[in-house]
CSV table of C-alpha atoms in Angstrom, one decimal:
chain,number,residue,atom,x,y,z
E,1,UNK,CA,17.5,15.8,-13.4
E,2,UNK,CA,15.0,14.2,-11.6
E,3,UNK,CA,14.7,15.3,-7.4
E,4,UNK,CA,14.2,13.3,-4.5
E,5,UNK,CA,11.9,15.6,-2.2
E,6,UNK,CA,12.5,13.5,1.0
E,7,UNK,CA,14.2,12.5,4.3
E,8,UNK,CA,17.3,10.4,5.3
E,9,UNK,CA,15.1,8.1,8.0
E,10,UNK,CA,11.9,7.5,6.1
E,11,UNK,CA,11.1,4.2,4.7
E,12,UNK,CA,9.7,6.0,1.7
E,13,UNK,CA,12.6,7.7,1.0
E,14,UNK,CA,14.6,5.4,1.1
E,15,UNK,CA,12.7,2.7,-1.0
E,16,UNK,CA,13.4,5.4,-4.1
E,17,UNK,CA,16.4,6.3,-3.7
E,18,UNK,CA,17.2,2.4,-4.1
E,19,UNK,CA,15.8,1.9,-7.3
E,20,UNK,CA,17.4,5.2,-8.6
E,21,UNK,CA,20.2,3.5,-8.1
E,22,UNK,CA,19.9,-0.3,-9.3
E,23,UNK,CA,18.6,2.1,-12.7
E,24,UNK,CA,21.9,4.7,-13.0
E,25,UNK,CA,20.4,7.4,-12.2
E,26,UNK,CA,21.9,10.3,-11.3
E,27,UNK,CA,19.0,12.5,-9.0
E,28,UNK,CA,19.7,16.3,-7.0
E,29,UNK,CA,18.3,15.0,-3.6
E,30,UNK,CA,16.7,18.2,-1.4
E,31,UNK,CA,16.0,17.1,2.0
E,32,UNK,CA,12.6,17.5,3.7
E,33,UNK,CA,13.2,17.7,7.6
E,34,UNK,CA,10.1,16.1,8.9
E,35,UNK,CA,11.6,16.6,12.9
E,36,UNK,CA,10.9,20.4,11.9
E,37,UNK,CA,6.9,19.9,10.4
E,38,UNK,CA,9.1,20.6,6.7
E,39,UNK,CA,6.6,18.4,5.0
E,40,UNK,CA,3.7,19.7,6.8
E,41,UNK,CA,4.6,23.5,5.0
E,42,UNK,CA,3.5,25.1,2.3
E,43,UNK,CA,6.6,25.0,-0.2
E,44,UNK,CA,5.8,20.9,0.4
E,45,UNK,CA,2.4,21.2,-0.5
E,46,UNK,CA,2.6,22.8,-2.8
E,47,UNK,CA,3.9,19.8,-4.1
E,48,UNK,CA,2.5,17.4,-2.6
E,49,UNK,CA,-0.8,18.5,-1.3
E,50,UNK,CA,-1.2,15.0,1.1
E,51,UNK,CA,2.4,16.1,2.7
E,52,UNK,CA,3.9,12.9,2.3
E,53,UNK,CA,7.4,12.2,1.5
E,54,UNK,CA,8.9,11.6,-0.4
E,55,UNK,CA,7.9,13.1,-4.0
E,56,UNK,CA,9.9,12.6,-6.9
E,57,UNK,CA,10.4,15.9,-10.0
E,58,UNK,CA,11.0,14.1,-13.0
E,59,UNK,CA,10.8,17.5,-15.3
E,60,UNK,CA,7.6,18.2,-16.1
E,61,UNK,CA,6.2,15.6,-13.9
E,62,UNK,CA,5.5,16.0,-10.6
E,63,UNK,CA,5.5,12.4,-8.9
E,64,UNK,CA,3.7,11.2,-5.2
E,65,UNK,CA,3.8,8.1,-3.7
E,66,UNK,CA,6.7,5.2,-3.5
E,67,UNK,CA,3.7,2.2,-5.0
E,68,UNK,CA,3.6,4.9,-8.1
E,69,UNK,CA,7.3,5.9,-8.5
E,70,UNK,CA,8.2,3.2,-8.6
E,71,UNK,CA,6.3,1.4,-11.2
E,72,UNK,CA,6.8,4.9,-13.1
E,73,UNK,CA,10.5,4.3,-13.3
E,74,UNK,CA,10.6,0.6,-13.7
E,75,UNK,CA,7.8,2.1,-17.0
E,76,UNK,CA,10.4,4.9,-18.7
E,77,UNK,CA,13.3,3.5,-17.3
E,78,UNK,CA,13.1,-0.5,-17.7
E,79,UNK,CA,16.5,-1.6,-18.3
E,80,UNK,CA,18.1,-2.8,-15.5
E,81,UNK,CA,14.5,-4.1,-14.8
E,82,UNK,CA,12.9,-4.1,-10.9
E,83,UNK,CA,10.1,-6.4,-12.3
E,84,UNK,CA,10.5,-10.2,-13.7
E,85,UNK,CA,10.2,-10.7,-17.4
E,86,UNK,CA,7.1,-13.5,-17.1
E,87,UNK,CA,3.8,-12.9,-16.0
E,88,UNK,CA,3.6,-14.6,-12.3
E,89,UNK,CA,7.1,-13.9,-11.2
E,90,UNK,CA,6.0,-9.1,-11.6
E,91,UNK,CA,2.7,-10.5,-9.1
E,92,UNK,CA,4.5,-12.4,-6.7
E,93,UNK,CA,7.4,-9.4,-6.8
E,94,UNK,CA,4.4,-7.2,-6.6
E,95,UNK,CA,2.3,-8.8,-4.2
E,96,UNK,CA,5.9,-9.1,-1.7
E,97,UNK,CA,6.2,-5.7,-2.2
E,98,UNK,CA,3.3,-5.0,-1.1
E,99,UNK,CA,2.7,-6.8,1.6
E,100,UNK,CA,5.5,-4.6,3.6
E,101,UNK,CA,3.7,-1.5,1.8
E,102,UNK,CA,0.3,-2.0,2.4
E,103,UNK,CA,0.6,-3.5,5.6
E,104,UNK,CA,3.5,-3.5,7.9
E,105,UNK,CA,4.9,-0.1,6.8
E,106,UNK,CA,1.6,2.5,7.0
E,107,UNK,CA,1.0,1.2,10.5
E,108,UNK,CA,4.6,2.1,12.0
E,109,UNK,CA,4.5,6.0,9.7
E,110,UNK,CA,5.3,8.7,11.7
E,111,UNK,CA,1.8,10.1,11.9
E,112,UNK,CA,0.3,6.8,12.9
E,113,UNK,CA,2.9,7.1,16.5
E,114,UNK,CA,2.7,10.5,17.2
E,115,UNK,CA,-1.3,9.9,18.0
E,116,UNK,CA,-0.7,6.5,19.6
E,117,UNK,CA,1.4,9.1,22.3
E,118,UNK,CA,-0.9,12.2,21.9
E,119,UNK,CA,-3.8,11.9,21.3
E,120,UNK,CA,-4.3,8.1,22.6
E,121,UNK,CA,-1.4,8.2,25.5
E,122,UNK,CA,0.9,5.8,25.6
E,123,UNK,CA,4.6,6.0,25.9
E,124,UNK,CA,7.8,4.4,24.3
E,125,UNK,CA,6.8,1.0,25.2
E,126,UNK,CA,3.2,0.6,23.9
E,127,UNK,CA,4.7,2.9,21.0
E,128,UNK,CA,7.3,0.3,20.0
E,129,UNK,CA,5.5,-2.9,21.1
E,130,UNK,CA,2.7,-1.8,18.6
E,131,UNK,CA,5.9,-1.4,16.1
E,132,UNK,CA,7.0,-4.7,16.9
E,133,UNK,CA,2.9,-6.2,16.2
E,134,UNK,CA,2.3,-4.6,12.8
E,135,UNK,CA,6.9,-6.1,12.0
E,136,UNK,CA,5.9,-9.5,13.5
E,137,UNK,CA,3.2,-10.2,11.2
E,138,UNK,CA,4.5,-9.1,8.2
E,139,UNK,CA,8.0,-10.6,8.8
E,140,UNK,CA,6.2,-14.1,9.4
E,141,UNK,CA,4.2,-14.1,5.6
E,142,UNK,CA,8.0,-12.7,4.2
E,143,UNK,CA,9.2,-15.2,6.1
E,144,UNK,CA,7.5,-17.9,4.8
E,145,UNK,CA,6.7,-16.6,1.6
E,146,UNK,CA,10.3,-16.6,0.7
E,147,UNK,CA,11.2,-20.1,2.3
E,148,UNK,CA,8.7,-21.8,-0.3
E,149,UNK,CA,9.6,-20.3,-2.9
E,150,UNK,CA,11.9,-23.3,-4.5
E,151,UNK,CA,13.4,-20.7,-7.6
E,152,UNK,CA,15.1,-18.4,-4.9
E,153,UNK,CA,18.2,-16.7,-5.1
E,154,UNK,CA,19.8,-14.8,-3.2
E,155,UNK,CA,17.5,-11.5,-3.4
E,156,UNK,CA,14.5,-11.8,-3.2
E,157,UNK,CA,13.1,-13.3,-5.7
E,158,UNK,CA,15.4,-14.3,-8.4
E,159,UNK,CA,19.2,-14.0,-8.3
E,160,UNK,CA,18.9,-10.1,-9.0
E,161,UNK,CA,17.6,-7.2,-6.6
E,162,UNK,CA,13.7,-6.2,-7.5
E,163,UNK,CA,10.9,-4.2,-5.6
E,164,UNK,CA,10.3,-7.0,-3.7
E,165,UNK,CA,13.9,-6.2,-1.9
E,166,UNK,CA,13.0,-1.6,-2.9
E,167,UNK,CA,11.1,-2.6,0.0
E,168,UNK,CA,12.2,-5.0,2.2
E,169,UNK,CA,15.7,-3.3,2.6
E,170,UNK,CA,14.4,-0.5,5.0
E,171,UNK,CA,11.6,-2.4,6.1
E,172,UNK,CA,14.4,-4.6,8.0
E,173,UNK,CA,15.5,-1.2,8.6
E,174,UNK,CA,13.1,-0.1,10.5
E,175,UNK,CA,12.7,-3.3,12.0
E,176,UNK,CA,16.5,-2.6,14.3
E,177,UNK,CA,15.4,0.3,14.5
E,178,UNK,CA,12.4,-0.5,16.8
E,179,UNK,CA,14.2,-4.0,18.5
E,180,UNK,CA,12.6,-6.8,16.5
E,181,UNK,CA,14.4,-9.8,17.0
E,182,UNK,CA,15.3,-11.0,13.5
E,183,UNK,CA,16.4,-14.4,14.4
E,184,UNK,CA,12.9,-15.8,13.3
E,185,UNK,CA,13.1,-14.6,10.4
E,186,UNK,CA,16.8,-16.1,7.9
E,187,UNK,CA,16.2,-15.5,4.4
E,188,UNK,CA,14.4,-11.9,5.1
E,189,UNK,CA,18.0,-11.9,6.9
E,190,UNK,CA,20.4,-12.8,4.3
E,191,UNK,CA,18.1,-10.8,1.0
E,192,UNK,CA,19.6,-8.1,3.6
E,193,UNK,CA,23.1,-9.4,3.3
E,194,UNK,CA,22.8,-10.0,0.1
E,195,UNK,CA,21.4,-6.2,-0.5
E,196,UNK,CA,23.6,-4.5,2.0
E,197,UNK,CA,27.1,-6.0,-0.2
E,198,UNK,CA,26.1,-4.1,-3.3
E,199,UNK,CA,26.9,-0.3,-4.1
E,200,UNK,CA,23.1,1.3,-4.9
E,201,UNK,CA,21.8,0.3,-2.0
E,202,UNK,CA,24.9,0.8,0.7
E,203,UNK,CA,24.9,4.0,-1.0
E,204,UNK,CA,20.6,4.3,0.6
E,205,UNK,CA,21.2,4.1,3.3
E,206,UNK,CA,19.9,6.4,5.7
E,207,UNK,CA,22.8,6.9,7.6
E,208,UNK,CA,25.5,8.1,5.1
E,209,UNK,CA,22.5,11.0,3.8
E,210,UNK,CA,23.4,14.5,3.7
E,211,UNK,CA,20.8,15.0,6.3
E,212,UNK,CA,21.4,12.5,8.8
E,213,UNK,CA,21.3,13.0,11.8
D,1,UNK,CA,-12.6,-20.0,-13.6
D,2,UNK,CA,-12.2,-17.6,-11.8
D,3,UNK,CA,-11.9,-18.0,-7.6
D,4,UNK,CA,-11.7,-15.2,-5.8
D,5,UNK,CA,-11.3,-16.2,-1.5
D,6,UNK,CA,-12.8,-13.1,-0.1
D,7,UNK,CA,-15.5,-11.8,2.4
D,8,UNK,CA,-18.2,-9.4,1.7
D,9,UNK,CA,-16.9,-6.5,4.0
D,10,UNK,CA,-13.5,-6.7,3.3
D,11,UNK,CA,-12.7,-3.0,1.3
D,12,UNK,CA,-9.8,-5.1,-0.5
D,13,UNK,CA,-12.6,-8.3,-1.4
D,14,UNK,CA,-14.1,-5.4,-2.7
D,15,UNK,CA,-11.8,-3.9,-5.0
D,16,UNK,CA,-11.0,-7.0,-6.8
D,17,UNK,CA,-15.0,-7.3,-7.0
D,18,UNK,CA,-14.4,-4.3,-9.0
D,19,UNK,CA,-12.0,-4.8,-11.1
D,20,UNK,CA,-13.6,-8.2,-11.9
D,21,UNK,CA,-17.2,-6.9,-12.8
D,22,UNK,CA,-15.9,-4.2,-14.8
D,23,UNK,CA,-13.0,-6.9,-17.1
D,24,UNK,CA,-16.3,-8.2,-17.9
D,25,UNK,CA,-14.7,-12.0,-15.9
D,26,UNK,CA,-16.9,-14.7,-13.5
D,27,UNK,CA,-15.2,-15.8,-10.7
D,28,UNK,CA,-16.5,-18.1,-8.1
D,29,UNK,CA,-17.6,-16.5,-5.0
D,30,UNK,CA,-15.5,-18.1,-1.8
D,31,UNK,CA,-16.8,-16.7,1.1
D,32,UNK,CA,-13.6,-16.6,4.2
D,33,UNK,CA,-15.4,-16.3,7.0
D,34,UNK,CA,-14.1,-12.9,9.6
D,35,UNK,CA,-16.4,-13.6,11.9
D,36,UNK,CA,-15.0,-17.0,12.7
D,37,UNK,CA,-11.2,-16.1,12.3
D,38,UNK,CA,-11.9,-19.1,8.7
D,39,UNK,CA,-9.2,-16.3,6.9
D,40,UNK,CA,-6.0,-18.2,10.7
D,41,UNK,CA,-7.7,-21.5,9.7
D,42,UNK,CA,-5.4,-24.6,8.0
D,43,UNK,CA,-7.0,-23.9,4.7
D,44,UNK,CA,-7.2,-21.0,4.2
D,45,UNK,CA,-4.2,-20.0,5.1
D,46,UNK,CA,-2.5,-23.0,2.7
D,47,UNK,CA,-3.8,-20.4,0.1
D,48,UNK,CA,-1.9,-17.2,1.3
D,49,UNK,CA,-0.1,-17.7,4.4
D,50,UNK,CA,-0.1,-14.3,5.5
D,51,UNK,CA,-4.2,-15.6,6.2
D,52,UNK,CA,-5.7,-12.5,5.0
D,53,UNK,CA,-8.0,-11.7,2.0
D,54,UNK,CA,-8.6,-11.3,-0.3
D,55,UNK,CA,-7.0,-14.2,-2.6
D,56,UNK,CA,-7.5,-14.6,-6.1
D,57,UNK,CA,-6.0,-18.5,-7.9
D,58,UNK,CA,-6.8,-18.2,-11.8
D,59,UNK,CA,-5.7,-21.5,-12.9
D,60,UNK,CA,-2.6,-22.2,-11.1
D,61,UNK,CA,-1.6,-19.8,-10.0
D,62,UNK,CA,-2.4,-17.8,-6.8
D,63,UNK,CA,-2.0,-14.1,-6.1
D,64,UNK,CA,-2.4,-12.4,-3.3
D,65,UNK,CA,-1.8,-8.9,-2.3
D,66,UNK,CA,-4.4,-6.5,-3.8
D,67,UNK,CA,-2.4,-4.6,-5.1
D,68,UNK,CA,-0.8,-6.9,-7.2
D,69,UNK,CA,-3.5,-8.2,-8.5
D,70,UNK,CA,-5.4,-5.7,-10.6
D,71,UNK,CA,-2.2,-5.4,-11.7
D,72,UNK,CA,-2.6,-9.1,-12.9
D,73,UNK,CA,-5.5,-8.4,-14.3
D,74,UNK,CA,-4.6,-5.8,-15.9
D,75,UNK,CA,-1.9,-6.7,-18.1
D,76,UNK,CA,-3.7,-10.8,-18.5
D,77,UNK,CA,-7.3,-8.7,-19.6
D,78,UNK,CA,-5.7,-5.8,-21.1
D,79,UNK,CA,-9.3,-4.8,-21.7
D,80,UNK,CA,-11.4,-2.4,-20.6
D,81,UNK,CA,-8.3,-1.3,-19.1
D,82,UNK,CA,-7.9,0.1,-15.9
D,83,UNK,CA,-4.9,2.4,-16.2
D,84,UNK,CA,-4.8,5.3,-18.5
D,85,UNK,CA,-2.8,4.2,-22.1
D,86,UNK,CA,0.2,7.3,-21.2
D,87,UNK,CA,3.1,7.6,-18.2
D,88,UNK,CA,2.1,9.9,-16.9
D,89,UNK,CA,-1.2,9.2,-16.1
D,90,UNK,CA,-0.3,5.9,-15.1
D,91,UNK,CA,1.7,7.4,-13.0
D,92,UNK,CA,-1.5,9.5,-11.0
D,93,UNK,CA,-3.8,6.8,-11.2
D,94,UNK,CA,-1.7,4.8,-9.0
D,95,UNK,CA,-0.8,7.4,-6.7
D,96,UNK,CA,-4.1,7.4,-5.9
D,97,UNK,CA,-5.2,3.9,-5.7
D,98,UNK,CA,-2.1,4.1,-4.1
D,99,UNK,CA,-2.8,7.0,-0.9
D,100,UNK,CA,-5.8,4.7,-0.3
D,101,UNK,CA,-4.6,1.5,-0.4
D,102,UNK,CA,-1.3,2.0,2.0
D,103,UNK,CA,-2.5,5.5,4.0
D,104,UNK,CA,-5.5,5.1,4.4
D,105,UNK,CA,-7.3,1.7,4.1
D,106,UNK,CA,-4.2,-0.3,6.3
D,107,UNK,CA,-4.5,2.0,9.9
D,108,UNK,CA,-8.6,0.9,9.2
D,109,UNK,CA,-7.8,-2.6,8.9
D,110,UNK,CA,-10.2,-4.9,10.9
D,111,UNK,CA,-7.2,-6.8,13.0
D,112,UNK,CA,-5.4,-2.6,13.6
D,113,UNK,CA,-8.7,-2.2,15.0
D,114,UNK,CA,-8.8,-5.3,17.1
D,115,UNK,CA,-5.4,-4.3,18.9
D,116,UNK,CA,-6.7,-1.0,19.6
D,117,UNK,CA,-9.8,-2.3,21.3
D,118,UNK,CA,-8.0,-6.0,22.9
D,119,UNK,CA,-4.6,-5.3,23.7
D,120,UNK,CA,-4.3,-0.9,23.6
D,121,UNK,CA,-8.2,-0.8,25.8
D,122,UNK,CA,-9.7,2.1,23.9
D,123,UNK,CA,-13.8,2.2,23.5
D,124,UNK,CA,-15.1,1.8,20.4
D,125,UNK,CA,-15.5,6.0,20.0
D,126,UNK,CA,-12.2,5.4,20.8
D,127,UNK,CA,-11.5,3.8,17.1
D,128,UNK,CA,-14.4,5.5,15.2
D,129,UNK,CA,-12.2,8.3,16.5
D,130,UNK,CA,-8.6,6.9,15.3
D,131,UNK,CA,-10.8,5.5,11.6
D,132,UNK,CA,-12.5,9.2,11.0
D,133,UNK,CA,-8.5,11.2,11.4
D,134,UNK,CA,-6.6,8.5,8.6
D,135,UNK,CA,-10.4,8.9,6.1
D,136,UNK,CA,-10.4,12.8,6.6
D,137,UNK,CA,-6.2,12.8,6.1
D,138,UNK,CA,-6.5,10.7,3.4
D,139,UNK,CA,-9.3,11.9,1.2
D,140,UNK,CA,-8.8,15.6,2.2
D,141,UNK,CA,-5.4,15.4,0.6
D,142,UNK,CA,-7.7,13.0,-2.9
D,143,UNK,CA,-10.3,16.1,-2.1
D,144,UNK,CA,-7.5,18.3,-3.8
D,145,UNK,CA,-5.4,15.9,-6.0
D,146,UNK,CA,-9.7,15.5,-7.9
D,147,UNK,CA,-9.6,18.9,-7.6
D,148,UNK,CA,-7.0,20.1,-9.2
D,149,UNK,CA,-7.3,18.6,-12.3
D,150,UNK,CA,-8.4,20.3,-15.5
D,151,UNK,CA,-8.3,17.4,-16.8
D,152,UNK,CA,-11.2,15.3,-15.1
D,153,UNK,CA,-13.7,13.9,-16.2
D,154,UNK,CA,-16.8,12.0,-14.0
D,155,UNK,CA,-15.0,9.3,-12.3
D,156,UNK,CA,-10.7,9.6,-10.6
D,157,UNK,CA,-8.7,10.0,-14.3
D,158,UNK,CA,-10.9,10.8,-17.3
D,159,UNK,CA,-15.0,10.2,-18.2
D,160,UNK,CA,-13.6,5.9,-17.4
D,161,UNK,CA,-13.0,4.0,-13.9
D,162,UNK,CA,-9.9,3.4,-13.7
D,163,UNK,CA,-7.3,1.4,-10.7
D,164,UNK,CA,-8.4,4.9,-9.0
D,165,UNK,CA,-12.4,4.1,-9.0
D,166,UNK,CA,-11.9,0.5,-8.1
D,167,UNK,CA,-9.7,1.8,-4.3
D,168,UNK,CA,-11.4,4.4,-4.2
D,169,UNK,CA,-15.4,3.4,-4.0
D,170,UNK,CA,-14.6,0.6,-1.1
D,171,UNK,CA,-13.2,4.2,1.0
D,172,UNK,CA,-16.0,5.8,0.6
D,173,UNK,CA,-18.6,2.2,1.9
D,174,UNK,CA,-16.2,2.2,4.6
D,175,UNK,CA,-15.8,5.9,5.3
D,176,UNK,CA,-19.0,6.3,5.4
D,177,UNK,CA,-19.8,3.1,8.3
D,178,UNK,CA,-17.7,4.9,10.5
D,179,UNK,CA,-19.5,8.0,10.4
D,180,UNK,CA,-17.1,9.7,8.2
D,181,UNK,CA,-18.9,13.4,7.4
D,182,UNK,CA,-18.4,14.1,3.4
D,183,UNK,CA,-19.7,17.2,2.9
D,184,UNK,CA,-15.7,18.6,2.7
D,185,UNK,CA,-15.1,16.1,-0.5
D,186,UNK,CA,-18.2,16.9,-3.1
D,187,UNK,CA,-15.6,16.2,-5.6
D,188,UNK,CA,-15.0,12.3,-3.5
D,189,UNK,CA,-18.7,11.8,-3.7
D,190,UNK,CA,-20.0,12.9,-7.2
D,191,UNK,CA,-17.1,9.5,-8.6
D,192,UNK,CA,-18.8,7.7,-5.4
D,193,UNK,CA,-21.8,8.5,-7.7
D,194,UNK,CA,-21.1,8.6,-10.9
D,195,UNK,CA,-19.3,5.2,-10.1
D,196,UNK,CA,-22.6,3.1,-8.0
D,197,UNK,CA,-24.7,4.0,-11.4
D,198,UNK,CA,-22.2,1.0,-13.0
D,199,UNK,CA,-23.5,-1.7,-13.0
D,200,UNK,CA,-20.0,-3.1,-12.7
D,201,UNK,CA,-19.7,-1.5,-8.9
D,202,UNK,CA,-23.2,-1.2,-7.7
D,203,UNK,CA,-22.7,-5.8,-8.0
D,204,UNK,CA,-19.8,-5.3,-6.1
D,205,UNK,CA,-21.2,-3.8,-3.4
D,206,UNK,CA,-20.6,-5.7,0.1
D,207,UNK,CA,-24.7,-6.1,1.3
D,208,UNK,CA,-25.7,-7.4,-2.3
D,209,UNK,CA,-23.3,-10.7,-1.6
D,210,UNK,CA,-24.3,-14.0,-0.5
D,211,UNK,CA,-22.5,-13.7,3.0
D,212,UNK,CA,-23.9,-10.3,3.0
D,213,UNK,CA,-25.3,-10.0,7.6
């Protein structure tokens, strides 16, 4: 069985739990406690020299970086698909995912917030404002892109979950944690609600993981 | 012919110029001057609501987000391939690319540095230290991953350029601009030199673009 090295509150870990659940793949949950710096310890670094969760061990393969891992899962376990059948659709879904994965999430990562606090000396109010700034900028673009899609169903792209939803739901979870007002983003909120109604998403939520505080 | 909306010094634009050149695809160079905030103007936002370069117009398709665009190019123009033929190789190349595209580049993006300067009031020394911190963390991991690969040739993965090199070269360019000491990363420096010797990379360099300062 696959082993997922992850942390309940990590957004990139959350993505993989959703993708694995959507594909109906069982996995062993291996908790890496970021609060105790386990990701920086020798045992985990032997698996991933970068010292970041998640990592997925699939047979002999050690896989790192959630964008690469979701593509691996899509290639190895194509059903149900998380990418559309047409090239234009795939480009759109990957763009929505990358908007979140490159332009929102990395800026609010734990190590970045620690740098703002400890190296640059900012207080929690400034850190929260920082997070809200990048989430709001990304969500405004995402909301415009969702609103402009005449073929959109209940999810980010069409009528079933794709990689874009795999990225969106953890980012909405994080936005709520940072106190972002979601009222300006009705399409995002609607997609998040449609996802939450599916067991694959519900079972992946941070709050119901074994290492949840 | 395809139209590439881009800016000479943007790392994500630089990626696409390399990928297009490696695939032997001609394109019209459309300069979007970030110094004059053209990316935030109505004309460009009509193309990309996110207001970030690059965007690629390919026939009727408007493509945004460089990670999605390189996959589009790979699907539509498979020769020469920028991803390995085996799934494990693809996962590795995509992981190296994502390490740069998610964990290094977004933190040193123009809008982020402007926030550090103008909203948080940091001086250029603090901004440069910020950039060097994230480049050094990412390059240390990347160097370890390259060094640990027994099958590696002159490039990030094997003996010909892949998506990983498409991402690496612009990041090395940016590291040099921020004064990062590259001595601790001999494998990265060697890959960068191997790439620089190829016309596809040389022609994509910021300094030789029509809008270069």
